[in-house]
Coordinates of C-alpha atoms in Angstrom, one line a residue:
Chain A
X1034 CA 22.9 -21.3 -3.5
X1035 CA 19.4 -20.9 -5.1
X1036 CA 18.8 -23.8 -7.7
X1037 CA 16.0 -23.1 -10.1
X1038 CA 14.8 -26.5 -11.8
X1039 CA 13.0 -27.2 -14.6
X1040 CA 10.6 -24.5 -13.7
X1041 CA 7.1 -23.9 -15.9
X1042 CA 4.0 -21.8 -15.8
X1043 CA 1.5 -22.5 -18.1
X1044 CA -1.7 -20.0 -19.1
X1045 CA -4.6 -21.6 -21.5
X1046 CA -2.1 -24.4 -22.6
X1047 CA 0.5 -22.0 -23.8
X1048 CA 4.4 -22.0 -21.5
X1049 CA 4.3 -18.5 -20.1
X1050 CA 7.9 -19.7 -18.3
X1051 CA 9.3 -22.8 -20.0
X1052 CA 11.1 -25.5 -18.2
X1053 CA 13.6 -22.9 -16.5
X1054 CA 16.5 -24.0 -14.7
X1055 CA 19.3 -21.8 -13.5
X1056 CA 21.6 -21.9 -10.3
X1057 CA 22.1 -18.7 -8.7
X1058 CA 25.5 -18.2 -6.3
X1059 CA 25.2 -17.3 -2.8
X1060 CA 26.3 -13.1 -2.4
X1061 CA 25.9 -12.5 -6.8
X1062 CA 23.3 -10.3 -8.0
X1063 CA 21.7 -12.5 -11.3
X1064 CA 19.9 -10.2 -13.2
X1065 CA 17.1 -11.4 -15.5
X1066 CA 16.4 -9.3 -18.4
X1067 CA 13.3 -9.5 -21.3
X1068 CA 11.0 -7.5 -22.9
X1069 CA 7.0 -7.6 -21.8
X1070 CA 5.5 -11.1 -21.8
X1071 CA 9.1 -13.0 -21.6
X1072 CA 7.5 -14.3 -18.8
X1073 CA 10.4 -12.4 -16.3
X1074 CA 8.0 -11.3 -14.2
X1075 CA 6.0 -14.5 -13.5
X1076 CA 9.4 -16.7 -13.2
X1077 CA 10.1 -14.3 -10.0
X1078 CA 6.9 -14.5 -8.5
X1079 CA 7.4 -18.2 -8.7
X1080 CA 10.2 -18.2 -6.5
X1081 CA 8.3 -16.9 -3.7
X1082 CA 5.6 -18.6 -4.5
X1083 CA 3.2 -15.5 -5.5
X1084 CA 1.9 -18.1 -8.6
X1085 CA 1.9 -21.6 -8.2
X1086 CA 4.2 -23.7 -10.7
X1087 CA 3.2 -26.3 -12.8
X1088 CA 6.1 -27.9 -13.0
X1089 CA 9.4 -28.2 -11.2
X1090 CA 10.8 -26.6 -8.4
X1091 CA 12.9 -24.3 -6.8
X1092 CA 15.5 -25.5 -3.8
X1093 CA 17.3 -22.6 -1.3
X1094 CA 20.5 -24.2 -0.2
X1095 CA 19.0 -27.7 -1.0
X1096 CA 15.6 -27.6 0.5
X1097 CA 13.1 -27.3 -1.6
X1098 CA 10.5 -23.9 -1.3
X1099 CA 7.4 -26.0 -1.5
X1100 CA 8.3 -27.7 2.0
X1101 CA 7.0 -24.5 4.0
X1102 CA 3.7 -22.8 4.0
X1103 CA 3.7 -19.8 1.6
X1104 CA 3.4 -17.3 3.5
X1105 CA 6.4 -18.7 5.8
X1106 CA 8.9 -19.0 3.1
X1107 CA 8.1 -15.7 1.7
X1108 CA 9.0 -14.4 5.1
X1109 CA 12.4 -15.7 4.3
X1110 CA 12.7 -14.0 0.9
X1111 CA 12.8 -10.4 0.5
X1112 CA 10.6 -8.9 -1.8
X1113 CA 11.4 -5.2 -3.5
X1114 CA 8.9 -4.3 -6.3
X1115 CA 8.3 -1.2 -8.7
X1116 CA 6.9 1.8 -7.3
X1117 CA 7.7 0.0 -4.0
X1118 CA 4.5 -1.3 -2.4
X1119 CA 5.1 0.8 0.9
X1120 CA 2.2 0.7 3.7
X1121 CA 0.6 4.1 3.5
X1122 CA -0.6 3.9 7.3
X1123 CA 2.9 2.4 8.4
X1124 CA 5.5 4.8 9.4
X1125 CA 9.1 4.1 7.3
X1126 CA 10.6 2.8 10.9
X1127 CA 7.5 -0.1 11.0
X1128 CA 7.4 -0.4 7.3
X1129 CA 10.9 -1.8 7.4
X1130 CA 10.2 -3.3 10.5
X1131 CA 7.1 -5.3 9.3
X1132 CA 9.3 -8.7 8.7
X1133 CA 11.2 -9.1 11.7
X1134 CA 8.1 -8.2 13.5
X1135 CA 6.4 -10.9 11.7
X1136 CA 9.3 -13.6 12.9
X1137 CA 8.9 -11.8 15.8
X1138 CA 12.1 -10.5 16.8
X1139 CA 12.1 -8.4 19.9
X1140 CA 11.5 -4.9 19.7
X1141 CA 14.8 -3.4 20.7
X1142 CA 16.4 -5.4 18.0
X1143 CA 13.9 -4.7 15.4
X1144 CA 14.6 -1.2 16.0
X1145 CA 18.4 -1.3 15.5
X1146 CA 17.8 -3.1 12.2
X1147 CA 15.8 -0.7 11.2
X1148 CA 18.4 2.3 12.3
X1149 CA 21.0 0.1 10.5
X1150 CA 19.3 0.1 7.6
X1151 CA 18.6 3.5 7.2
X1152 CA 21.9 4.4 7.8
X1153 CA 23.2 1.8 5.2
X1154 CA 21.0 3.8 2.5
X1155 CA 22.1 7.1 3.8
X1156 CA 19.1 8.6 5.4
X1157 CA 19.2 9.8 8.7
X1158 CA 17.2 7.6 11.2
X1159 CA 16.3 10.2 13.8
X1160 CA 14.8 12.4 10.7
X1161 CA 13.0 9.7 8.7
X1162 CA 11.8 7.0 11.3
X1163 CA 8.4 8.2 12.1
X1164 CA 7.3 9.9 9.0
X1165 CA 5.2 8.4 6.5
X1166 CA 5.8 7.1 3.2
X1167 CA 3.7 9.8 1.6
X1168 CA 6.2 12.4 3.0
X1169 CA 9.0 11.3 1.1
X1170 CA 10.4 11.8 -2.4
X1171 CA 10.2 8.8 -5.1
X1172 CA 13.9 7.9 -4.7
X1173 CA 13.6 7.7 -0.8
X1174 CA 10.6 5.7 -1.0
X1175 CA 11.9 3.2 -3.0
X1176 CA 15.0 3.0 -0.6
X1177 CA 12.4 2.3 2.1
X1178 CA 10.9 -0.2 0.0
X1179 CA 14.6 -2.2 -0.7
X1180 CA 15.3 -1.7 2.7
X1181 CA 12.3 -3.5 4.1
X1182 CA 13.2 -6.1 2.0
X1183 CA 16.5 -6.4 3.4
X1184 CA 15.1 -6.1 6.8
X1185 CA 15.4 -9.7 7.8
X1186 CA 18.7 -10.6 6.7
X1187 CA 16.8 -12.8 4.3
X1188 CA 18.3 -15.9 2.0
X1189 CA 16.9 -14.2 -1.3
X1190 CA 16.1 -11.0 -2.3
X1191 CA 13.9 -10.9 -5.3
X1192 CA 13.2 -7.7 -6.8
X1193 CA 10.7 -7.0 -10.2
X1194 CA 11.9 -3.7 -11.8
X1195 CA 12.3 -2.2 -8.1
X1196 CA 13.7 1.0 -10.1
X1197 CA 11.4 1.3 -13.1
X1198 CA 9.5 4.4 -11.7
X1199 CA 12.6 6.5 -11.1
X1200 CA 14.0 9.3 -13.5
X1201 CA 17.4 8.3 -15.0
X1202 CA 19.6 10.1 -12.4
X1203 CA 18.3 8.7 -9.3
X1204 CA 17.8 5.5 -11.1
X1205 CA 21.2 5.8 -11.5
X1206 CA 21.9 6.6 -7.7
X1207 CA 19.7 3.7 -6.5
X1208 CA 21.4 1.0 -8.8
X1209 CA 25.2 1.9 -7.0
X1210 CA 23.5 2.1 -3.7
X1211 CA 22.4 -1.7 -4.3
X1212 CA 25.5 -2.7 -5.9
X1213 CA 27.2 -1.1 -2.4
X1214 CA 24.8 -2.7 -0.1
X1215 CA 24.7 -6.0 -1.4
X1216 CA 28.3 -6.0 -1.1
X1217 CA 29.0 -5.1 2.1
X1218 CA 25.7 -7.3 3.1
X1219 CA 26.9 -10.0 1.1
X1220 CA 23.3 -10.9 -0.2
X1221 CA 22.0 -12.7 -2.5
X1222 CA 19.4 -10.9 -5.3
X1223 CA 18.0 -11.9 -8.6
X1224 CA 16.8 -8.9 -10.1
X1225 CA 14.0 -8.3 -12.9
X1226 CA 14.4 -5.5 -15.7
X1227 CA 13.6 -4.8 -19.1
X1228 CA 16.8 -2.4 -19.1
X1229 CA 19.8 -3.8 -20.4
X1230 CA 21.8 -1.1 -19.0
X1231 CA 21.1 -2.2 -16.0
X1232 CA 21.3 -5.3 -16.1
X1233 CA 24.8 -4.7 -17.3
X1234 CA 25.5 -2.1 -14.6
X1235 CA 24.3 -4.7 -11.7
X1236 CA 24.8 -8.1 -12.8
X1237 CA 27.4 -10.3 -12.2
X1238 CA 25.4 -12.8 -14.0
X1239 CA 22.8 -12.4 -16.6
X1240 CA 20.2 -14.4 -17.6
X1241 CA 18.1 -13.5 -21.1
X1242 CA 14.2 -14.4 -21.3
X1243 CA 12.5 -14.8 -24.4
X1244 CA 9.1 -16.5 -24.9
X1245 CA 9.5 -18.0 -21.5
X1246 CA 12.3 -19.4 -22.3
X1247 CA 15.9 -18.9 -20.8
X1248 CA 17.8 -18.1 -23.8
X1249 CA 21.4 -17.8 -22.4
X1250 CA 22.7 -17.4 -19.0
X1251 CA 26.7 -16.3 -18.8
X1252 CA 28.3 -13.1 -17.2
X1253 CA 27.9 -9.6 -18.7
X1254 CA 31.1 -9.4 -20.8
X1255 CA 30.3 -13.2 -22.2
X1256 CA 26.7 -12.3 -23.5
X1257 CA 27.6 -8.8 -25.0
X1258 CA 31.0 -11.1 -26.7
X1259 CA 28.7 -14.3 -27.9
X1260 CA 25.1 -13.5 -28.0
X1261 CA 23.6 -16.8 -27.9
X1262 CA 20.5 -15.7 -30.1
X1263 CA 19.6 -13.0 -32.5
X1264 CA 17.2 -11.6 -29.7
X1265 CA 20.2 -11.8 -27.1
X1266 CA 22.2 -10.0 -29.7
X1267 CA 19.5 -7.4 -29.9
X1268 CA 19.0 -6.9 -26.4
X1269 CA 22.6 -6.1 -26.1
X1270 CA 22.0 -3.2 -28.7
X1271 CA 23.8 -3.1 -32.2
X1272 CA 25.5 0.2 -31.8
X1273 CA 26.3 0.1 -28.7
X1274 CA 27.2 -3.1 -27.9
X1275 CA 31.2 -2.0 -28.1
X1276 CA 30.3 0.8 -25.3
X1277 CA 28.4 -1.9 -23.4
X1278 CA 31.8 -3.4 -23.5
X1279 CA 34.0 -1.0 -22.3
X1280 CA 31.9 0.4 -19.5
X1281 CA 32.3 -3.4 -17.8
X1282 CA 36.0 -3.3 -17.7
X1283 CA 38.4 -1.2 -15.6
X1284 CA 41.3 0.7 -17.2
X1285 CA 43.7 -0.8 -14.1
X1286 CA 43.4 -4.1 -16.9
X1287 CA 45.2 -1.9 -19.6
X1288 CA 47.1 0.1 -18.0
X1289 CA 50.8 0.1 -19.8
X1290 CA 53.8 2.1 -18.5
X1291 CA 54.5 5.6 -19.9
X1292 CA 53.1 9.4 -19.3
X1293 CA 50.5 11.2 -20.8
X1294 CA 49.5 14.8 -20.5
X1295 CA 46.6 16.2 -18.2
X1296 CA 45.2 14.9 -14.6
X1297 CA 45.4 11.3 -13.3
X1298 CA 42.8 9.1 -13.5
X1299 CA 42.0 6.2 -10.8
X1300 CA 42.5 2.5 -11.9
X1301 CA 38.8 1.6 -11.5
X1302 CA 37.6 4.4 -13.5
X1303 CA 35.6 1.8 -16.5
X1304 CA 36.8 2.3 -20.4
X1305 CA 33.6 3.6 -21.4
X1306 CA 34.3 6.9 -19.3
X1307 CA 38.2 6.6 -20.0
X1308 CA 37.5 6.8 -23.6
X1309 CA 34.6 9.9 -23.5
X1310 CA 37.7 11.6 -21.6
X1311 CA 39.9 11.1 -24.3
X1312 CA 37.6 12.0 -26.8
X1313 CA 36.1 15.3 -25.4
X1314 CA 39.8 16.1 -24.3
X1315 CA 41.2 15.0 -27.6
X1316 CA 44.0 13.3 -26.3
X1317 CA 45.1 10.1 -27.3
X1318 CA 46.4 8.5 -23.8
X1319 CA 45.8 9.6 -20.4
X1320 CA 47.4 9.3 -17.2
X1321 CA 46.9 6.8 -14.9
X1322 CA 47.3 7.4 -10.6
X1323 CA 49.6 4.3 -9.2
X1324 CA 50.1 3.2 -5.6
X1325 CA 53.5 3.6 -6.4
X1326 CA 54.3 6.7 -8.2
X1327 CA 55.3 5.3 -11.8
X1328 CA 54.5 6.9 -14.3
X1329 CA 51.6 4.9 -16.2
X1330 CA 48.9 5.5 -19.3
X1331 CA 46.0 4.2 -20.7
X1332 CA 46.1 4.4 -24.6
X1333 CA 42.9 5.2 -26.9
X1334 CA 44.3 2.0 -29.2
X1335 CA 44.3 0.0 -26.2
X1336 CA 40.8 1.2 -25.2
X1337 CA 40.4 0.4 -28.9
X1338 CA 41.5 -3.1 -29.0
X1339 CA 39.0 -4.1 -26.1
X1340 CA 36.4 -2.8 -28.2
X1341 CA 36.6 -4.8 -31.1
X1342 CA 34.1 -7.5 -31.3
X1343 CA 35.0 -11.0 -32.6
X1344 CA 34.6 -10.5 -36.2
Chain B
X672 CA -16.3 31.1 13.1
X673 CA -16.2 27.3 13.5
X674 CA -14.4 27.1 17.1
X675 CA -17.1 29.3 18.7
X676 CA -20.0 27.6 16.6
X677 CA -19.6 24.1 18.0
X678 CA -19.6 24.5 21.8
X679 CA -22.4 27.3 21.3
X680 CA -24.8 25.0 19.2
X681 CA -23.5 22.1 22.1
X682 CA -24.5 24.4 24.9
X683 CA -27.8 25.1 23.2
X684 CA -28.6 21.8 22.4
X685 CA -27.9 20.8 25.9
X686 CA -30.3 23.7 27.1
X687 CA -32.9 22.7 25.1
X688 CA -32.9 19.3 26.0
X689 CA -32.6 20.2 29.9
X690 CA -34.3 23.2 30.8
X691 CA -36.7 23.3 27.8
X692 CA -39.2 25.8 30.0
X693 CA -36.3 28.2 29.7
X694 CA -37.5 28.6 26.1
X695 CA -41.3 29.3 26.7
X696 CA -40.5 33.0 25.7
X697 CA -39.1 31.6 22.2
X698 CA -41.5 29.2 21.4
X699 CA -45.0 31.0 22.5
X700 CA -45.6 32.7 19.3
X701 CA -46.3 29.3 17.9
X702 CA -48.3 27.8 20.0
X703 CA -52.1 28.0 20.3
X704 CA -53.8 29.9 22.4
X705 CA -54.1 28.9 26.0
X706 CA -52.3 25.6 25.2
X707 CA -49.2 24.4 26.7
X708 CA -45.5 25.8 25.5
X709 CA -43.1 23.7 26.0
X710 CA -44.1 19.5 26.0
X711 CA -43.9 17.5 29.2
X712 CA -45.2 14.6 29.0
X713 CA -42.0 12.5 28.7
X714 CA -39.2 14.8 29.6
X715 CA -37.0 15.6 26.7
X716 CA -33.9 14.7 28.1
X717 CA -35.2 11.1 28.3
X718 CA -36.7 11.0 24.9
X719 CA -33.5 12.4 23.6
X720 CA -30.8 9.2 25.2
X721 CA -33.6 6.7 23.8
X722 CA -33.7 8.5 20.8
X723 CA -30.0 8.2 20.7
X724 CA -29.7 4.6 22.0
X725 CA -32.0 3.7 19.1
X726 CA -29.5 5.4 16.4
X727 CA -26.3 3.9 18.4
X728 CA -27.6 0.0 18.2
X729 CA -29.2 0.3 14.4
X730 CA -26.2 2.1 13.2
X731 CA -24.0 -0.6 15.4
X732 CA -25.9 -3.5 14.0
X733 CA -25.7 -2.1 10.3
X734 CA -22.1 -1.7 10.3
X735 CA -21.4 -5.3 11.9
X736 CA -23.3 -6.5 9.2
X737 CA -22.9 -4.4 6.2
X738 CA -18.9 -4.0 7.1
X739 CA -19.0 -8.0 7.2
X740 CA -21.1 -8.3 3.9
X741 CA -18.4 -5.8 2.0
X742 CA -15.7 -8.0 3.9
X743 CA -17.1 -11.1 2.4
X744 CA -18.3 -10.1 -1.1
X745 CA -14.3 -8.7 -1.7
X746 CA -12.8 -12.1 -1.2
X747 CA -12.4 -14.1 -3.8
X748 CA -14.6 -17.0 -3.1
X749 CA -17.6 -14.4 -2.4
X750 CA -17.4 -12.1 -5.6
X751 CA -20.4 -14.4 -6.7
X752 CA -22.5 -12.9 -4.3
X753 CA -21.0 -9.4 -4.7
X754 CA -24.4 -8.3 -7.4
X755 CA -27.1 -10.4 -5.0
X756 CA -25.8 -8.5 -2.2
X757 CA -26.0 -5.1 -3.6
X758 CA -29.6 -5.8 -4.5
X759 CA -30.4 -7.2 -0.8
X760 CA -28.9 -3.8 0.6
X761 CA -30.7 -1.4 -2.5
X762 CA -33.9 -3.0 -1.5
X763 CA -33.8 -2.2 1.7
X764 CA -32.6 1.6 1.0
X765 CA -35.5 1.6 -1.6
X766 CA -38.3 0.7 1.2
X767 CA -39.9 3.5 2.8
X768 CA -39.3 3.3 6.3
X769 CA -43.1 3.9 7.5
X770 CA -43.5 0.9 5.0
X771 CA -40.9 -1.0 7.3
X772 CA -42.5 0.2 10.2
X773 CA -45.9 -1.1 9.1
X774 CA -44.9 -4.4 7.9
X775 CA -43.0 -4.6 11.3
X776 CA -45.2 -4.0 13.6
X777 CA -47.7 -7.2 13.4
X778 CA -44.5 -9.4 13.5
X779 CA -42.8 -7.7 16.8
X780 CA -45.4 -5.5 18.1
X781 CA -45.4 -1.8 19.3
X782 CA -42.4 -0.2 20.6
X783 CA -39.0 -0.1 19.5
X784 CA -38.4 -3.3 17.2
X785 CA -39.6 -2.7 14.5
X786 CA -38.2 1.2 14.8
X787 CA -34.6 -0.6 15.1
X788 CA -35.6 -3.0 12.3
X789 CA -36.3 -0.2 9.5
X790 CA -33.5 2.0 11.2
X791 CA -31.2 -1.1 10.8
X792 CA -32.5 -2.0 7.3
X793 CA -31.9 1.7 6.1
X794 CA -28.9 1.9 7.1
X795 CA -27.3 -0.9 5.5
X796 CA -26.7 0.9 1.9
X797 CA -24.4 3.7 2.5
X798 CA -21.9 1.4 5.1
X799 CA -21.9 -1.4 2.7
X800 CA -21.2 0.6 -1.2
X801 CA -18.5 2.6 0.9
X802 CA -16.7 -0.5 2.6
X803 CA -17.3 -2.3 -1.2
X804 CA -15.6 1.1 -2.5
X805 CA -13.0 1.4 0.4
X806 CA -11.9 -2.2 0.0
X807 CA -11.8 -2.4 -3.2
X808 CA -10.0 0.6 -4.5
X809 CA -6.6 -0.6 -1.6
X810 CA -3.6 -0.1 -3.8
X811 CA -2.9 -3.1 -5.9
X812 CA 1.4 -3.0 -5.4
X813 CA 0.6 -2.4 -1.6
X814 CA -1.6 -5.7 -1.5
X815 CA 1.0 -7.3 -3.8
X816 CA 3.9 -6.2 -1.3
X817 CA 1.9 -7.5 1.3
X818 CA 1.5 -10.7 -0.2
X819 CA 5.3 -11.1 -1.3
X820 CA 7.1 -10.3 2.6
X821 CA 4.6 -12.6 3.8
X822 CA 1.6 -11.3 5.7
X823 CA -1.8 -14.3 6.0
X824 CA -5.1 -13.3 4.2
X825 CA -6.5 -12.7 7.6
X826 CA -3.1 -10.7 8.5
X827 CA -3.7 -8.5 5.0
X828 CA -7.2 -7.8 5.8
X829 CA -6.6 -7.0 9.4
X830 CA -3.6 -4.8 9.1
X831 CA -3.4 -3.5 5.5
X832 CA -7.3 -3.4 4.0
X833 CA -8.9 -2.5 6.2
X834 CA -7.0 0.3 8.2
X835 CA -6.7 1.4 4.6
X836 CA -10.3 1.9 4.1
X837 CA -11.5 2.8 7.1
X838 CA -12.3 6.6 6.3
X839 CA -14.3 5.6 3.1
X840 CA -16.1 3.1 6.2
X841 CA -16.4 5.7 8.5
X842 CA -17.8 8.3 5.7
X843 CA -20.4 5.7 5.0
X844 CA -21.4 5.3 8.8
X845 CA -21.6 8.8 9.4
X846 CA -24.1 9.2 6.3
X847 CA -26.2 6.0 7.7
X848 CA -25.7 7.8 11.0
X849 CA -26.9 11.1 10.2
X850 CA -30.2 8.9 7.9
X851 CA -31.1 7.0 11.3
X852 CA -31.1 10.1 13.6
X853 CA -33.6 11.7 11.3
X854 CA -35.5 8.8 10.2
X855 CA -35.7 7.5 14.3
X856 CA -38.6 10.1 14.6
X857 CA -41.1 8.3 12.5
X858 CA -40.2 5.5 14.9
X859 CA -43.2 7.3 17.4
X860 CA -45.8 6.7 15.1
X861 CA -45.2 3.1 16.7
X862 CA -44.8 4.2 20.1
X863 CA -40.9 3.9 20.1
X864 CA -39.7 6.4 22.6
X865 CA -37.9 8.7 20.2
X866 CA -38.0 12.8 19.6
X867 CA -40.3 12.1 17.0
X868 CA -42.9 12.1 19.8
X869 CA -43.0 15.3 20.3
X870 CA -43.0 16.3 16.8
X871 CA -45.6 14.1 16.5
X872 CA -47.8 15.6 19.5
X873 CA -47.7 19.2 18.0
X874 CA -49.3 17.9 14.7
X875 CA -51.7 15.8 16.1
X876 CA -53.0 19.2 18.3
X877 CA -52.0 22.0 15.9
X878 CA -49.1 22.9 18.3
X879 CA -46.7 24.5 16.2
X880 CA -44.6 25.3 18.5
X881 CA -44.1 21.0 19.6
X882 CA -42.8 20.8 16.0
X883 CA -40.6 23.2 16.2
X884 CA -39.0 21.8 19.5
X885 CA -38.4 18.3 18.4
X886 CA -37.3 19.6 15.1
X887 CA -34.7 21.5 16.7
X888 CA -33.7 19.6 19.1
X889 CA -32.9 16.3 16.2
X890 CA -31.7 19.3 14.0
X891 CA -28.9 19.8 16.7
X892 CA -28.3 16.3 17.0
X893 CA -27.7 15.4 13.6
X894 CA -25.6 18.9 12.7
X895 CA -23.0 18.1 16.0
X896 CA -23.0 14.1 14.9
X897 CA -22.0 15.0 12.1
X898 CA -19.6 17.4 12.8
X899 CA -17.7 14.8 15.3
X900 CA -17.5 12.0 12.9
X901 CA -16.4 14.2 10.4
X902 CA -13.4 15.0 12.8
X903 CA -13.1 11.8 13.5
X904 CA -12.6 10.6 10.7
X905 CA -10.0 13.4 10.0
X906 CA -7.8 12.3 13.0
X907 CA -7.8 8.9 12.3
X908 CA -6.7 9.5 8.6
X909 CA -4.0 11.5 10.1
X910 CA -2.9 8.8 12.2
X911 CA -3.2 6.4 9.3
X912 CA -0.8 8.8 7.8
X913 CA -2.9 9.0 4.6

């Protein structure tokens, strides 16, 4: 559990991160979304103690971050950023390597971590370990770069808009490869992004900045339902804040007995994409695959209903 | 072209500096009648290590220093000095080195100190704006990265900024290199031991064909330094995987 308390950053006099304090679970990925100057950005780099806070602190599973030398605790949190901050003159296998070797794990098991890892994020060790960073592709870079973080098991992985410098589609990629990973790794991330969508695509918590201050901190489905502020209400986007919805809940939750014409679709397909189907099939239900052979539908009134906003 | 031109101008060089009375035929168009061909006073060979001996500890000494300096002024705490120190190093780029040589002489005599004194002062320029410039210009998201997974200062600077500039170093060391191997010579108007010696012998007597041999011979020199630091530095940027 990562307690954040009471956390401020002041520049010339004026709160750049206002008395912040948030709780982060142990295995969640909290995502922490804000335009420009929210003061996101600085509130991570606090954590890890990249700036200095002015007031408050920060306690990992009760013991508070300013009880170790910087660079020791840092070597305890990972640390992913945007356009990934690989060593040039490192090859990828000693780039991910580089914090065990600095807790100085032995070589053999440094190099089965690192094997692991790139296995884990589906490139092929024997291929990529002794190539250089400049010899692969943006998207396998910044894999490299999430990996490294990752490298030594740490308590906290901190990332600062690790995907910003992808196109959409392998932005897209990246974001379920991280959502699989920290899964399976059970870790523990607080993430940094302007992007709504992805904070909504990663988060099982989210936490809004404005001004430097935290302005409401719930799951996804709470903040698009009952945006605390105007600006939250914004951030969740007007139009598409019924989309936003439906692309966070699975059909399995609507799923009503009956048949419907056309192919089967899986239980954890999301409403969002449910709906699209109906509407670029034009049909008004479609069928659902069951462990058991019944016959079952999702309805376009039911995708509807979830929809509909409070009001 | 280039794999047969480097061990022919090698074997040349070598010849020259060995066997120089091999060469009478070449050089006795230029020198004066009746007088002597080939100079033997010192033997060339000789003249030629100390020549390079003096290059190896200026060169040495300015790149401890300057490399240090650039180290220092790229800190934090020693940006102050950053302007100072670029007008200490101009200064010394801006001195003619006979100028050096004079001034140096009534503090540390004849010879070779004050040779390795305006050798050392000259080449401080090029090593320190290039390890300034190579330091400097280490991608910001790399130092950041480095930073955030928790490497020391002295851990950043020893593993990440410095590998990382270390051709834009070497370039400047090869260009203070190259500088010092052709400024050395003047060193003989001091009575170092350098080439410049005989260079200096053949316009004294009107022997053309003295000039000509020293010139050649430091020619040689600098072309084939320069040609190994300039591979040098390609390897190690490919190791560096830049």
């Amino acid at each position: 559990m990562i307690e954040i308390d009471g956390l401020s950053k002041f520049y010339d006099n004026k709160a750049a991160v206002d008395a912040v304090s948030m709780t982060v679970e142990t295995g969640t990925i909290t995502v922490i979304v804000g335009t420009s100057g929210s003061g996101k950005t600085t509130l991570l780099r606090m954590i890890n103690r990249l700036e200095t806070a002015d007031a408050g602190e920060v306690r990992i599973h009760g013991e508070a971050t300013d009880s170790l030398a910087p660079h020791l605790l840092r070597r305890r949190i990972g640390y992913a950023i945007q356009g990934h901050g690989l060593f040039p003159h490192y090859t990828i296998a000693r780039n991910i390597g580089a914090v065990p070797a600095l807790l100085g794990w032995p070589e053999d098991q440094i190099r089965a971590r690192v094997d692991e890892l790139l296995s884990l994020f589906s490139m092929e060790p024997a291929q990529f370990r002794d190539r250089y960073p400049a010899e692969l592709s943006g998207g396998q870079q910044q894999r490299v770069g999430v990996a490294r973080a990752l490298a030594s098991r740490p308590d906290l992985l901190l990332m600062d808009e690790p995907f910003g410098a992808l196109d959409p589609i392998i932005r897209a990629r990246a974001q379920d490869d991280l959502r699989r990973i920290q899964r399976a790794l059970g870790s523990t991330i607080l993430l940094v992004t302007h992007d709504m969508e992805e904070a909504i695509r990663l988060g099982d918590r989210i936490a809004v900045m404005d001004g430097g201050r935290l302005v409401q901190h719930g799951s996804p489905t709470g903040i698009i339902r009952n945006p605390a502020t105007g600006f939250v209400a914004e951030m969740v986007g007007g139009v598409e804040r019924p989309l936003r919805l439906l692309s966070l809940l699975p059909v399995a939750d609507i799923v009503e007995p009956g048949t419907a014409p056309g192919e089967a679709i899986a239980p954890t397909t999301n409403l969002r994409d449910a709906l699209a189907l109906c509407l670029w099939s034009g049909r008004d239900a479609l069928p659902v695959q069951t462990d058991d052979g019944r016959a079952a539908r999702v309805t376009l009134k039911a995708i509807r209903a979830q929809a509909q906003g409070p009001g | 072209m280039r794999t047969y031109l480097r061990p022919a101008l090698a074997v040349l060089l070598l010849a020259l500096v060995v066997w120089p009375e091999r060469f009478s035929w070449l050089f006795a168009p230029f020198a004066p009648q009746g007088g002597p061909v080939i100079y033997s006073r010192t033997s060339l060979l000789s003249l030629s290590l100390n020549h390079l001996a003096l290059v190896l500890i200026a060169t040495l000494a300015a790149t401890l220093v300057a490399v240090g300096m650039a180290i220092l002024v790229t800190r934090p705490f020693g940006a102050a000095f950053r302007p100072l120190s670029r007008t200490v190093t101009n200064i010394g780029q801006t001195f003619p080195p006979v100028a050096v040589l004079a001034l140096a002489v009534p503090a540390l005599g004849f010879g070779e100190g004050p040779t390795l004194v305006a050798l050392f002062l000259y080449g401080l320029l090029p090593i320190f704006e290039n390890a300034i410039a190579g330091l400097s210009t280490v991608s910001p998201t790399v130092l950041d990265a480095a930073r955030g997974i928790g490497l020391t200062r002295l851990q950043r600077l020893i593993r990440i900024e410095l590998p990382l500039a270390l051709p834009v170093i070497l370039n400047g060391i090869r260009l203070s290199a190259i500088i010092a191997l052709g400024t050395a010579t003047i060193g003989s108007t001091v009575a170092a031991k350098t080439l410049g010696e005989v260079i200096i012998a053949g316009l004294l007597t009107n022997n053309t064909a003295f000039v000509l041999q020293g010139g050649l011979i430091v020619g040689l020199f600098a072309v084939l330094l320069y040609d190994l630091m300039v591979q040098l530095e390609q390897r190690i940027s490919a190791r560096l995987g830049l």
